[in-house]
Amino acid sequence: MVFVLVGFVASIPAILGFSFAFYAATPKFRCKIPHFSNDTFEIQNQNHQTLVDKFIPILEEKSYTGIYEKCTIKSYINSSSNNFTLSKCNEWVFSKEYFESTLVTEV
């Protein structure tokens, strides 16, 4: 009986160590498009792709791969102009390719 208890106690750190990879994983993400309540990381249709391209800057060093900035968003001065400033975003959308939700996506 003692060996079972010792084995159980010894296995708890291993379980916790491996589970961290699943509940604290950081999936791919980008800023949420402002005033678009149905925004998801995955592109929904051509209109959604147009909005993502309009509001989310592409990483300059990886512009050929279409990887978007993760923490900046384009803020337009008015809707009819192409003048914008880059600002930090405070809402994000996450990829659900590997995980439905993680500690990172919920906090």
PDB file of N, CA and C in Angstrom:
ATOM      1  N   MET A   1       0.819  -1.194   0.000  1.00  0.00           N
ATOM      2  CA  MET A   1       0.000   0.000   0.000  1.00  0.00           C
ATOM      3  C   MET A   1       0.867   1.264   0.000  1.00  0.00           C
ATOM      4  N   VAL A   2       1.952   1.223   0.745  1.00  0.00           N
ATOM      5  CA  VAL A   2       2.857   2.374   0.821  1.00  0.00           C
ATOM      6  C   VAL A   2       3.459   2.670  -0.550  1.00  0.00           C
ATOM      7  N   PHE A   3       3.810   1.597  -1.282  1.00  0.00           N
ATOM      8  CA  PHE A   3       4.402   1.792  -2.601  1.00  0.00           C
ATOM      9  C   PHE A   3       3.413   2.452  -3.566  1.00  0.00           C
ATOM     10  N   VAL A   4       2.148   2.122  -3.456  1.00  0.00           N
ATOM     11  CA  VAL A   4       1.133   2.736  -4.308  1.00  0.00           C
ATOM     12  C   VAL A   4       1.018   4.217  -3.994  1.00  0.00           C
ATOM     13  N   LEU A   5       0.994   4.574  -2.727  1.00  0.00           N
ATOM     14  CA  LEU A   5       0.903   5.978  -2.334  1.00  0.00           C
ATOM     15  C   LEU A   5       2.138   6.761  -2.770  1.00  0.00           C
ATOM     16  N   VAL A   6       3.308   6.174  -2.576  1.00  0.00           N
ATOM     17  CA  VAL A   6       4.543   6.850  -2.989  1.00  0.00           C
ATOM     18  C   VAL A   6       4.566   7.005  -4.518  1.00  0.00           C
ATOM     19  N   GLY A   7       4.151   5.983  -5.236  1.00  0.00           N
ATOM     20  CA  GLY A   7       4.103   6.063  -6.695  1.00  0.00           C
ATOM     21  C   GLY A   7       3.124   7.120  -7.171  1.00  0.00           C
ATOM     22  N   PHE A   8       1.982   7.216  -6.492  1.00  0.00           N
ATOM     23  CA  PHE A   8       0.983   8.220  -6.846  1.00  0.00           C
ATOM     24  C   PHE A   8       1.518   9.625  -6.605  1.00  0.00           C
ATOM     25  N   VAL A   9       2.136   9.823  -5.448  1.00  0.00           N
ATOM     26  CA  VAL A   9       2.691  11.140  -5.112  1.00  0.00           C
ATOM     27  C   VAL A   9       3.822  11.508  -6.071  1.00  0.00           C
ATOM     28  N   ALA A  10       4.618  10.544  -6.474  1.00  0.00           N
ATOM     29  CA  ALA A  10       5.730  10.809  -7.387  1.00  0.00           C
ATOM     30  C   ALA A  10       5.234  11.117  -8.798  1.00  0.00           C
ATOM     31  N   SER A  11       4.064  10.638  -9.193  1.00  0.00           N
ATOM     32  CA  SER A  11       3.576  10.863 -10.549  1.00  0.00           C
ATOM     33  C   SER A  11       2.874  12.215 -10.719  1.00  0.00           C
ATOM     34  N   ILE A  12       2.473  12.841  -9.643  1.00  0.00           N
ATOM     35  CA  ILE A  12       1.766  14.125  -9.733  1.00  0.00           C
ATOM     36  C   ILE A  12       2.620  15.208 -10.400  1.00  0.00           C
ATOM     37  N   PRO A  13       3.887  15.402 -10.035  1.00  0.00           N
ATOM     38  CA  PRO A  13       4.685  16.429 -10.730  1.00  0.00           C
ATOM     39  C   PRO A  13       4.829  16.161 -12.232  1.00  0.00           C
ATOM     40  N   ALA A  14       4.936  14.903 -12.612  1.00  0.00           N
ATOM     41  CA  ALA A  14       5.056  14.582 -14.039  1.00  0.00           C
ATOM     42  C   ALA A  14       3.770  14.934 -14.777  1.00  0.00           C
ATOM     43  N   ILE A  15       2.634  14.621 -14.191  1.00  0.00           N
ATOM     44  CA  ILE A  15       1.351  14.934 -14.815  1.00  0.00           C
ATOM     45  C   ILE A  15       1.195  16.447 -14.965  1.00  0.00           C
ATOM     46  N   LEU A  16       1.517  17.173 -13.913  1.00  0.00           N
ATOM     47  CA  LEU A  16       1.410  18.630 -13.966  1.00  0.00           C
ATOM     48  C   LEU A  16       2.380  19.227 -14.983  1.00  0.00           C
ATOM     49  N   GLY A  17       3.579  18.692 -15.063  1.00  0.00           N
ATOM     50  CA  GLY A  17       4.564  19.194 -16.014  1.00  0.00           C
ATOM     51  C   GLY A  17       4.136  19.009 -17.452  1.00  0.00           C
ATOM     52  N   PHE A  18       3.591  17.854 -17.783  1.00  0.00           N
ATOM     53  CA  PHE A  18       3.146  17.600 -19.149  1.00  0.00           C
ATOM     54  C   PHE A  18       1.844  18.318 -19.472  1.00  0.00           C
ATOM     55  N   SER A  19       0.973  18.485 -18.511  1.00  0.00           N
ATOM     56  CA  SER A  19      -0.309  19.139 -18.784  1.00  0.00           C
ATOM     57  C   SER A  19      -0.126  20.625 -19.101  1.00  0.00           C
ATOM     58  N   PHE A  20       0.953  21.224 -18.614  1.00  0.00           N
ATOM     59  CA  PHE A  20       1.216  22.641 -18.890  1.00  0.00           C
ATOM     60  C   PHE A  20       1.295  22.902 -20.388  1.00  0.00           C
ATOM     61  N   ALA A  21       1.804  21.946 -21.144  1.00  0.00           N
ATOM     62  CA  ALA A  21       1.907  22.108 -22.597  1.00  0.00           C
ATOM     63  C   ALA A  21       0.541  22.248 -23.253  1.00  0.00           C
ATOM     64  N   PHE A  22      -0.492  21.723 -22.621  1.00  0.00           N
ATOM     65  CA  PHE A  22      -1.827  21.773 -23.204  1.00  0.00           C
ATOM     66  C   PHE A  22      -2.657  22.944 -22.700  1.00  0.00           C
ATOM     67  N   TYR A  23      -2.625  23.214 -21.420  1.00  0.00           N
ATOM     68  CA  TYR A  23      -3.502  24.278 -20.926  1.00  0.00           C
ATOM     69  C   TYR A  23      -2.868  25.651 -20.991  1.00  0.00           C
ATOM     70  N   ALA A  24      -1.580  25.770 -21.216  1.00  0.00           N
ATOM     71  CA  ALA A  24      -0.936  27.071 -21.303  1.00  0.00           C
ATOM     72  C   ALA A  24      -0.302  27.327 -22.668  1.00  0.00           C
ATOM     73  N   ALA A  25      -0.644  26.536 -23.650  1.00  0.00           N
ATOM     74  CA  ALA A  25      -0.099  26.740 -24.994  1.00  0.00           C
ATOM     75  C   ALA A  25      -0.593  28.069 -25.565  1.00  0.00           C
ATOM     76  N   THR A  26       0.241  28.714 -26.360  1.00  0.00           N
ATOM     77  CA  THR A  26      -0.148  29.968 -27.008  1.00  0.00           C
ATOM     78  C   THR A  26      -0.393  29.705 -28.484  1.00  0.00           C
ATOM     79  N   PRO A  27      -1.643  29.706 -28.910  1.00  0.00           N
ATOM     80  CA  PRO A  27      -1.936  29.479 -30.327  1.00  0.00           C
ATOM     81  C   PRO A  27      -1.606  30.724 -31.160  1.00  0.00           C
ATOM     82  N   LYS A  28      -1.665  30.587 -32.466  1.00  0.00           N
ATOM     83  CA  LYS A  28      -1.476  31.744 -33.346  1.00  0.00           C
ATOM     84  C   LYS A  28      -2.576  32.752 -33.043  1.00  0.00           C
ATOM     85  N   PHE A  29      -2.235  34.041 -33.133  1.00  0.00           N
ATOM     86  CA  PHE A  29      -3.225  35.070 -32.843  1.00  0.00           C
ATOM     87  C   PHE A  29      -2.901  36.355 -33.585  1.00  0.00           C
ATOM     88  N   ARG A  30      -3.893  37.246 -33.623  1.00  0.00           N
ATOM     89  CA  ARG A  30      -3.737  38.589 -34.183  1.00  0.00           C
ATOM     90  C   ARG A  30      -4.751  39.489 -33.490  1.00  0.00           C
ATOM     91  N   CYS A  31      -4.663  40.774 -33.745  1.00  0.00           N
ATOM     92  CA  CYS A  31      -5.617  41.724 -33.163  1.00  0.00           C
ATOM     93  C   CYS A  31      -7.015  41.480 -33.718  1.00  0.00           C
ATOM     94  N   LYS A  32      -7.996  41.765 -32.901  1.00  0.00           N
ATOM     95  CA  LYS A  32      -9.396  41.662 -33.321  1.00  0.00           C
ATOM     96  C   LYS A  32      -9.750  42.905 -34.131  1.00  0.00           C
ATOM     97  N   ILE A  33     -10.490  42.710 -35.203  1.00  0.00           N
ATOM     98  CA  ILE A  33     -10.919  43.832 -36.040  1.00  0.00           C
ATOM     99  C   ILE A  33     -11.945  44.653 -35.261  1.00  0.00           C
ATOM    100  N   PRO A  34     -11.751  45.964 -35.144  1.00  0.00           N
ATOM    101  CA  PRO A  34     -12.682  46.782 -34.362  1.00  0.00           C
ATOM    102  C   PRO A  34     -14.088  46.790 -34.974  1.00  0.00           C
ATOM    103  N   HIS A  35     -15.076  46.758 -34.116  1.00  0.00           N
ATOM    104  CA  HIS A  35     -16.492  46.840 -34.500  1.00  0.00           C
ATOM    105  C   HIS A  35     -16.926  45.687 -35.402  1.00  0.00           C
ATOM    106  N   PHE A  36     -16.255  44.556 -35.296  1.00  0.00           N
ATOM    107  CA  PHE A  36     -16.625  43.361 -36.056  1.00  0.00           C
ATOM    108  C   PHE A  36     -16.807  42.241 -35.044  1.00  0.00           C
ATOM    109  N   SER A  37     -18.031  42.061 -34.590  1.00  0.00           N
ATOM    110  CA  SER A  37     -18.299  41.159 -33.472  1.00  0.00           C
ATOM    111  C   SER A  37     -18.060  39.691 -33.807  1.00  0.00           C
ATOM    112  N   ASN A  38     -18.119  39.327 -35.066  1.00  0.00           N
ATOM    113  CA  ASN A  38     -17.988  37.929 -35.459  1.00  0.00           C
ATOM    114  C   ASN A  38     -16.576  37.588 -35.945  1.00  0.00           C
ATOM    115  N   ASP A  39     -15.590  38.351 -35.532  1.00  0.00           N
ATOM    116  CA  ASP A  39     -14.223  38.140 -36.006  1.00  0.00           C
ATOM    117  C   ASP A  39     -13.660  36.834 -35.447  1.00  0.00           C
ATOM    118  N   THR A  40     -12.985  36.086 -36.303  1.00  0.00           N
ATOM    119  CA  THR A  40     -12.272  34.876 -35.910  1.00  0.00           C
ATOM    120  C   THR A  40     -10.887  34.923 -36.533  1.00  0.00           C
ATOM    121  N   PHE A  41      -9.977  34.112 -36.032  1.00  0.00           N
ATOM    122  CA  PHE A  41      -8.639  34.064 -36.605  1.00  0.00           C
ATOM    123  C   PHE A  41      -8.695  33.503 -38.025  1.00  0.00           C
ATOM    124  N   GLU A  42      -9.496  32.476 -38.228  1.00  0.00           N
ATOM    125  CA  GLU A  42      -9.646  31.873 -39.542  1.00  0.00           C
ATOM    126  C   GLU A  42     -10.441  32.821 -40.447  1.00  0.00           C
ATOM    127  N   ILE A  43     -10.012  32.937 -41.685  1.00  0.00           N
ATOM    128  CA  ILE A  43     -10.691  33.809 -42.643  1.00  0.00           C
ATOM    129  C   ILE A  43     -12.028  33.169 -43.013  1.00  0.00           C
ATOM    130  N   GLN A  44     -13.113  33.944 -42.880  1.00  0.00           N
ATOM    131  CA  GLN A  44     -14.462  33.420 -43.103  1.00  0.00           C
ATOM    132  C   GLN A  44     -14.903  33.524 -44.559  1.00  0.00           C
ATOM    133  N   ASN A  45     -14.609  34.650 -45.192  1.00  0.00           N
ATOM    134  CA  ASN A  45     -15.014  34.872 -46.589  1.00  0.00           C
ATOM    135  C   ASN A  45     -14.173  36.022 -47.149  1.00  0.00           C
ATOM    136  N   GLN A  46     -14.452  36.428 -48.369  1.00  0.00           N
ATOM    137  CA  GLN A  46     -13.664  37.477 -49.016  1.00  0.00           C
ATOM    138  C   GLN A  46     -13.808  38.825 -48.302  1.00  0.00           C
ATOM    139  N   ASN A  47     -15.001  39.133 -47.819  1.00  0.00           N
ATOM    140  CA  ASN A  47     -15.216  40.379 -47.078  1.00  0.00           C
ATOM    141  C   ASN A  47     -14.364  40.404 -45.804  1.00  0.00           C
ATOM    142  N   HIS A  48     -14.307  39.297 -45.111  1.00  0.00           N
ATOM    143  CA  HIS A  48     -13.496  39.201 -43.894  1.00  0.00           C
ATOM    144  C   HIS A  48     -12.013  39.366 -44.231  1.00  0.00           C
ATOM    145  N   GLN A  49     -11.558  38.746 -45.320  1.00  0.00           N
ATOM    146  CA  GLN A  49     -10.163  38.890 -45.749  1.00  0.00           C
ATOM    147  C   GLN A  49      -9.839  40.348 -46.039  1.00  0.00           C
ATOM    148  N   THR A  50     -10.768  41.065 -46.665  1.00  0.00           N
ATOM    149  CA  THR A  50     -10.573  42.482 -46.971  1.00  0.00           C
ATOM    150  C   THR A  50     -10.429  43.300 -45.693  1.00  0.00           C
ATOM    151  N   LEU A  51     -11.265  43.013 -44.698  1.00  0.00           N
ATOM    152  CA  LEU A  51     -11.180  43.729 -43.423  1.00  0.00           C
ATOM    153  C   LEU A  51      -9.872  43.430 -42.697  1.00  0.00           C
ATOM    154  N   VAL A  52      -9.460  42.171 -42.704  1.00  0.00           N
ATOM    155  CA  VAL A  52      -8.184  41.803 -42.061  1.00  0.00           C
ATOM    156  C   VAL A  52      -7.040  42.538 -42.747  1.00  0.00           C
ATOM    157  N   ASP A  53      -7.021  42.547 -44.064  1.00  0.00           N
ATOM    158  CA  ASP A  53      -5.956  43.240 -44.798  1.00  0.00           C
ATOM    159  C   ASP A  53      -5.983  44.740 -44.543  1.00  0.00           C
ATOM    160  N   LYS A  54      -7.171  45.301 -44.332  1.00  0.00           N
ATOM    161  CA  LYS A  54      -7.297  46.736 -44.101  1.00  0.00           C
ATOM    162  C   LYS A  54      -6.812  47.134 -42.703  1.00  0.00           C
ATOM    163  N   PHE A  55      -7.121  46.336 -41.680  1.00  0.00           N
ATOM    164  CA  PHE A  55      -6.845  46.738 -40.303  1.00  0.00           C
ATOM    165  C   PHE A  55      -5.605  46.104 -39.674  1.00  0.00           C
ATOM    166  N   ILE A  56      -5.154  44.968 -40.163  1.00  0.00           N
ATOM    167  CA  ILE A  56      -4.038  44.276 -39.528  1.00  0.00           C
ATOM    168  C   ILE A  56      -2.799  44.385 -40.414  1.00  0.00           C
ATOM    169  N   PRO A  57      -1.733  45.012 -39.920  1.00  0.00           N
ATOM    170  CA  PRO A  57      -0.509  45.109 -40.728  1.00  0.00           C
ATOM    171  C   PRO A  57       0.188  43.754 -40.858  1.00  0.00           C
ATOM    172  N   ILE A  58       0.884  43.565 -41.956  1.00  0.00           N
ATOM    173  CA  ILE A  58       1.663  42.344 -42.175  1.00  0.00           C
ATOM    174  C   ILE A  58       3.067  42.584 -41.656  1.00  0.00           C
ATOM    175  N   LEU A  59       3.651  41.569 -41.030  1.00  0.00           N
ATOM    176  CA  LEU A  59       5.034  41.682 -40.562  1.00  0.00           C
ATOM    177  C   LEU A  59       5.939  41.979 -41.749  1.00  0.00           C
ATOM    178  N   GLU A  60       6.705  43.046 -41.665  1.00  0.00           N
ATOM    179  CA  GLU A  60       7.535  43.457 -42.799  1.00  0.00           C
ATOM    180  C   GLU A  60       8.604  42.432 -43.140  1.00  0.00           C
ATOM    181  N   GLU A  61       9.247  41.856 -42.123  1.00  0.00           N
ATOM    182  CA  GLU A  61      10.328  40.920 -42.417  1.00  0.00           C
ATOM    183  C   GLU A  61       9.806  39.599 -42.967  1.00  0.00           C
ATOM    184  N   LYS A  62       8.487  39.358 -42.840  1.00  0.00           N
ATOM    185  CA  LYS A  62       7.916  38.121 -43.373  1.00  0.00           C
ATOM    186  C   LYS A  62       6.740  38.430 -44.297  1.00  0.00           C
ATOM    187  N   SER A  63       6.827  39.522 -45.030  1.00  0.00           N
ATOM    188  CA  SER A  63       5.703  39.968 -45.853  1.00  0.00           C
ATOM    189  C   SER A  63       5.326  38.962 -46.936  1.00  0.00           C
ATOM    190  N   TYR A  64       6.252  38.151 -47.363  1.00  0.00           N
ATOM    191  CA  TYR A  64       5.955  37.176 -48.407  1.00  0.00           C
ATOM    192  C   TYR A  64       5.128  36.004 -47.885  1.00  0.00           C
ATOM    193  N   THR A  65       5.034  35.832 -46.570  1.00  0.00           N
ATOM    194  CA  THR A  65       4.299  34.691 -46.029  1.00  0.00           C
ATOM    195  C   THR A  65       2.899  35.055 -45.556  1.00  0.00           C
ATOM    196  N   GLY A  66       2.560  36.337 -45.502  1.00  0.00           N
ATOM    197  CA  GLY A  66       1.233  36.740 -45.062  1.00  0.00           C
ATOM    198  C   GLY A  66       1.017  36.587 -43.569  1.00  0.00           C
ATOM    199  N   ILE A  67       2.082  36.703 -42.785  1.00  0.00           N
ATOM    200  CA  ILE A  67       1.959  36.613 -41.330  1.00  0.00           C
ATOM    201  C   ILE A  67       1.632  38.009 -40.798  1.00  0.00           C
ATOM    202  N   TYR A  68       0.563  38.094 -40.038  1.00  0.00           N
ATOM    203  CA  TYR A  68       0.094  39.384 -39.545  1.00  0.00           C
ATOM    204  C   TYR A  68       0.750  39.758 -38.228  1.00  0.00           C
ATOM    205  N   GLU A  69       0.841  41.075 -37.999  1.00  0.00           N
ATOM    206  CA  GLU A  69       1.303  41.589 -36.708  1.00  0.00           C
ATOM    207  C   GLU A  69       0.392  41.056 -35.612  1.00  0.00           C
ATOM    208  N   LYS A  70       0.951  40.812 -34.449  1.00  0.00           N
ATOM    209  CA  LYS A  70       0.164  40.249 -33.364  1.00  0.00           C
ATOM    210  C   LYS A  70      -0.377  41.293 -32.399  1.00  0.00           C
ATOM    211  N   CYS A  71       0.282  42.416 -32.286  1.00  0.00           N
ATOM    212  CA  CYS A  71      -0.089  43.367 -31.234  1.00  0.00           C
ATOM    213  C   CYS A  71      -0.363  44.784 -31.726  1.00  0.00           C
ATOM    214  N   THR A  72      -0.340  45.012 -33.023  1.00  0.00           N
ATOM    215  CA  THR A  72      -0.643  46.353 -33.534  1.00  0.00           C
ATOM    216  C   THR A  72      -1.780  46.286 -34.539  1.00  0.00           C
ATOM    217  N   ILE A  73      -2.504  47.389 -34.603  1.00  0.00           N
ATOM    218  CA  ILE A  73      -3.647  47.489 -35.498  1.00  0.00           C
ATOM    219  C   ILE A  73      -3.618  48.867 -36.161  1.00  0.00           C
ATOM    220  N   LYS A  74      -4.146  48.957 -37.363  1.00  0.00           N
ATOM    221  CA  LYS A  74      -4.218  50.243 -38.057  1.00  0.00           C
ATOM    222  C   LYS A  74      -5.453  50.995 -37.567  1.00  0.00           C
ATOM    223  N   SER A  75      -5.255  52.227 -37.127  1.00  0.00           N
ATOM    224  CA  SER A  75      -6.363  53.089 -36.711  1.00  0.00           C
ATOM    225  C   SER A  75      -6.498  54.192 -37.761  1.00  0.00           C
ATOM    226  N   TYR A  76      -7.613  54.201 -38.453  1.00  0.00           N
ATOM    227  CA  TYR A  76      -7.833  55.171 -39.532  1.00  0.00           C
ATOM    228  C   TYR A  76      -8.388  56.474 -38.974  1.00  0.00           C
ATOM    229  N   ILE A  77      -7.921  57.592 -39.547  1.00  0.00           N
ATOM    230  CA  ILE A  77      -8.358  58.913 -39.106  1.00  0.00           C
ATOM    231  C   ILE A  77      -9.818  59.125 -39.476  1.00  0.00           C
ATOM    232  N   ASN A  78     -10.202  58.778 -40.685  1.00  0.00           N
ATOM    233  CA  ASN A  78     -11.618  58.728 -41.073  1.00  0.00           C
ATOM    234  C   ASN A  78     -11.788  57.597 -42.076  1.00  0.00           C
ATOM    235  N   SER A  79     -13.004  57.154 -42.242  1.00  0.00           N
ATOM    236  CA  SER A  79     -13.242  55.951 -43.034  1.00  0.00           C
ATOM    237  C   SER A  79     -12.965  56.121 -44.518  1.00  0.00           C
ATOM    238  N   SER A  80     -12.980  57.342 -45.023  1.00  0.00           N
ATOM    239  CA  SER A  80     -12.766  57.550 -46.456  1.00  0.00           C
ATOM    240  C   SER A  80     -11.307  57.816 -46.809  1.00  0.00           C
ATOM    241  N   SER A  81     -10.437  57.805 -45.817  1.00  0.00           N
ATOM    242  CA  SER A  81      -9.040  58.136 -46.064  1.00  0.00           C
ATOM    243  C   SER A  81      -8.161  56.897 -45.919  1.00  0.00           C
ATOM    244  N   ASN A  82      -6.986  56.962 -46.525  1.00  0.00           N
ATOM    245  CA  ASN A  82      -6.004  55.898 -46.370  1.00  0.00           C
ATOM    246  C   ASN A  82      -4.962  56.249 -45.315  1.00  0.00           C
ATOM    247  N   ASN A  83      -5.161  57.357 -44.620  1.00  0.00           N
ATOM    248  CA  ASN A  83      -4.230  57.765 -43.568  1.00  0.00           C
ATOM    249  C   ASN A  83      -4.550  56.999 -42.295  1.00  0.00           C
ATOM    250  N   PHE A  84      -3.541  56.348 -41.753  1.00  0.00           N
ATOM    251  CA  PHE A  84      -3.749  55.589 -40.529  1.00  0.00           C
ATOM    252  C   PHE A  84      -2.530  55.699 -39.632  1.00  0.00           C
ATOM    253  N   THR A  85      -2.731  55.381 -38.380  1.00  0.00           N
ATOM    254  CA  THR A  85      -1.636  55.272 -37.421  1.00  0.00           C
ATOM    255  C   THR A  85      -1.666  53.858 -36.865  1.00  0.00           C
ATOM    256  N   LEU A  86      -0.523  53.394 -36.437  1.00  0.00           N
ATOM    257  CA  LEU A  86      -0.454  52.080 -35.806  1.00  0.00           C
ATOM    258  C   LEU A  86      -0.608  52.249 -34.302  1.00  0.00           C
ATOM    259  N   SER A  87      -1.457  51.441 -33.725  1.00  0.00           N
ATOM    260  CA  SER A  87      -1.649  51.498 -32.279  1.00  0.00           C
ATOM    261  C   SER A  87      -1.701  50.082 -31.718  1.00  0.00           C
ATOM    262  N   LYS A  88      -1.473  49.984 -30.427  1.00  0.00           N
ATOM    263  CA  LYS A  88      -1.541  48.688 -29.738  1.00  0.00           C
ATOM    264  C   LYS A  88      -2.995  48.262 -29.634  1.00  0.00           C
ATOM    265  N   CYS A  89      -3.232  46.983 -29.827  1.00  0.00           N
ATOM    266  CA  CYS A  89      -4.608  46.504 -29.689  1.00  0.00           C
ATOM    267  C   CYS A  89      -4.811  45.938 -28.281  1.00  0.00           C
ATOM    268  N   ASN A  90      -6.066  45.857 -27.868  1.00  0.00           N
ATOM    269  CA  ASN A  90      -6.356  45.315 -26.539  1.00  0.00           C
ATOM    270  C   ASN A  90      -7.333  44.149 -26.595  1.00  0.00           C
ATOM    271  N   GLU A  91      -7.652  43.694 -27.814  1.00  0.00           N
ATOM    272  CA  GLU A  91      -8.453  42.487 -27.999  1.00  0.00           C
ATOM    273  C   GLU A  91      -7.824  41.660 -29.111  1.00  0.00           C
ATOM    274  N   TRP A  92      -7.850  40.338 -28.957  1.00  0.00           N
ATOM    275  CA  TRP A  92      -7.232  39.448 -29.921  1.00  0.00           C
ATOM    276  C   TRP A  92      -8.184  38.330 -30.302  1.00  0.00           C
ATOM    277  N   VAL A  93      -7.930  37.723 -31.448  1.00  0.00           N
ATOM    278  CA  VAL A  93      -8.606  36.491 -31.855  1.00  0.00           C
ATOM    279  C   VAL A  93      -7.533  35.424 -32.003  1.00  0.00           C
ATOM    280  N   PHE A  94      -7.885  34.208 -31.626  1.00  0.00           N
ATOM    281  CA  PHE A  94      -6.921  33.109 -31.569  1.00  0.00           C
ATOM    282  C   PHE A  94      -7.311  31.993 -32.523  1.00  0.00           C
ATOM    283  N   SER A  95      -6.299  31.328 -33.062  1.00  0.00           N
ATOM    284  CA  SER A  95      -6.530  30.175 -33.924  1.00  0.00           C
ATOM    285  C   SER A  95      -7.041  29.014 -33.080  1.00  0.00           C
ATOM    286  N   LYS A  96      -7.992  28.284 -33.614  1.00  0.00           N
ATOM    287  CA  LYS A  96      -8.506  27.090 -32.944  1.00  0.00           C
ATOM    288  C   LYS A  96      -8.055  25.836 -33.693  1.00  0.00           C
ATOM    289  N   GLU A  97      -6.951  25.977 -34.432  1.00  0.00           N
ATOM    290  CA  GLU A  97      -6.434  24.873 -35.239  1.00  0.00           C
ATOM    291  C   GLU A  97      -6.038  23.678 -34.380  1.00  0.00           C
ATOM    292  N   TYR A  98      -5.372  23.914 -33.258  1.00  0.00           N
ATOM    293  CA  TYR A  98      -4.909  22.823 -32.409  1.00  0.00           C
ATOM    294  C   TYR A  98      -5.665  22.726 -31.092  1.00  0.00           C
ATOM    295  N   PHE A  99      -6.068  23.870 -30.541  1.00  0.00           N
ATOM    296  CA  PHE A  99      -6.734  23.891 -29.240  1.00  0.00           C
ATOM    297  C   PHE A  99      -8.008  24.720 -29.326  1.00  0.00           C
ATOM    298  N   GLU A 100      -9.093  24.244 -28.732  1.00  0.00           N
ATOM    299  CA  GLU A 100     -10.334  25.008 -28.690  1.00  0.00           C
ATOM    300  C   GLU A 100     -10.184  26.196 -27.742  1.00  0.00           C
ATOM    301  N   SER A 101      -9.585  25.961 -26.571  1.00  0.00           N
ATOM    302  CA  SER A 101      -9.287  27.049 -25.648  1.00  0.00           C
ATOM    303  C   SER A 101      -8.095  26.649 -24.779  1.00  0.00           C
ATOM    304  N   THR A 102      -7.342  27.649 -24.360  1.00  0.00           N
ATOM    305  CA  THR A 102      -6.208  27.434 -23.469  1.00  0.00           C
ATOM    306  C   THR A 102      -6.241  28.502 -22.386  1.00  0.00           C
ATOM    307  N   LEU A 103      -5.357  28.393 -21.451  1.00  0.00           N
ATOM    308  CA  LEU A 103      -5.251  29.394 -20.399  1.00  0.00           C
ATOM    309  C   LEU A 103      -4.983  30.773 -21.004  1.00  0.00           C
ATOM    310  N   VAL A 104      -4.162  30.827 -22.031  1.00  0.00           N
ATOM    311  CA  VAL A 104      -3.800  32.092 -22.681  1.00  0.00           C
ATOM    312  C   VAL A 104      -5.015  32.724 -23.359  1.00  0.00           C
ATOM    313  N   THR A 105      -5.846  31.933 -24.038  1.00  0.00           N
ATOM    314  CA  THR A 105      -6.989  32.499 -24.752  1.00  0.00           C
ATOM    315  C   THR A 105      -8.104  32.925 -23.823  1.00  0.00           C
ATOM    316  N   GLU A 106      -8.137  32.399 -22.622  1.00  0.00           N
ATOM    317  CA  GLU A 106      -9.209  32.724 -21.681  1.00  0.00           C
ATOM    318  C   GLU A 106      -8.863  33.876 -20.764  1.00  0.00           C
ATOM    319  N   VAL A 107      -7.589  34.198 -20.618  1.00  0.00           N
ATOM    320  CA  VAL A 107      -7.190  35.264 -19.670  1.00  0.00           C
ATOM    321  C   VAL A 107      -7.155  36.589 -20.333  1.00  0.00           C
TER     322      VAL A 107
END
